[in-house]
């Protein structure tokens, strides 16, 4: 999803700055396309093509993905600076609109409700935005000795949560019913602040993309013992697949449903279960079947950290099941 957003927004930025952008269509006919449409999808949807924006994003991310986490420190600082720029310009752009509606006595309903008419998307976004948890062990192992990692990671997560709420509430008051993509109304407003905010956000989310490919490559290397193969599978294969599928509407639906049905459990349920199991220790003789599972739960419950992991696991897993139910119900209606 981030690859698609970044590629489309870079094309939109090229059109804003130069008046046009290019793409190579490879099916059904091989041809070079040019677009001057001010949109996040200047070449339309469900097209078999590769745009300039995608190539730029791929070159940057593959280059950074071949480095290690330590070498990616500077790009993360740049990303944070751009994100701060987005916050300042974005809020400066939407606050006057909110005050304008308030001063004129206009009531903008739209998406100002915390739940809204489509709770499936709200709960899903709230859950999956925190999939950063899968990167915590690797980041912790690479952190400086003596650093208060819990405070650093906790502060950043709380700050991002506050940012989501602030931008979401102010944006909904300012625009009412709007696109789920925050950059689209910013670009369509033709405001200087809105344009700066959009492009700052796009460039801010590029440097974090390679972090996940680095973690995948490192995990694969630990399993296979083959650094070159791990880099190919972790860095080049995802971008090669995206090269041919990122504009496909069917592939987008596939990503959505795999995220809903699979990633939630692999990102939350399994790590919390493993954590609880580790806190409970390993018995000298483990029983088989359900008796062994019940014994593991009991041993984990006797440990304070294990008890927290169990309670949190039950809550998060129940929330994931609610998300799955709401999305299946929405698809069937």
Tab-separated table of C-alpha atoms in Angstrom, residues 127-139 149 153 156-157 160 211-212 215 267-268:
chain	number	residue	atom	x	y	z
A	127	UNK	CA	-5.190	-1.958	14.580
A	128	UNK	CA	-2.889	-2.293	11.595
A	129	UNK	CA	-1.215	1.097	11.953
A	130	UNK	CA	0.614	-0.349	14.934
A	131	UNK	CA	2.142	-3.310	13.087
A	132	UNK	CA	5.448	-1.689	14.033
A	133	UNK	CA	5.454	-4.184	16.907
A	134	UNK	CA	7.024	-6.808	14.606
A	135	UNK	CA	10.086	-4.560	14.230
A	136	UNK	CA	10.552	-3.915	17.965
A	137	UNK	CA	12.869	-6.907	18.696
A	138	UNK	CA	15.274	-6.038	15.865
A	139	UNK	CA	15.262	-2.336	16.726
A	149	UNK	CA	14.287	1.825	24.621
A	153	UNK	CA	9.546	3.704	21.430
A	156	UNK	CA	7.100	7.940	19.493
A	157	UNK	CA	3.997	5.714	19.415
A	160	UNK	CA	1.983	9.340	16.327
A	211	UNK	CA	13.441	-0.753	7.153
A	212	UNK	CA	11.003	-3.628	6.714
A	215	UNK	CA	14.456	-6.767	8.735
A	267	UNK	CA	1.679	-9.374	13.985
A	268	UNK	CA	-0.202	-9.513	17.294
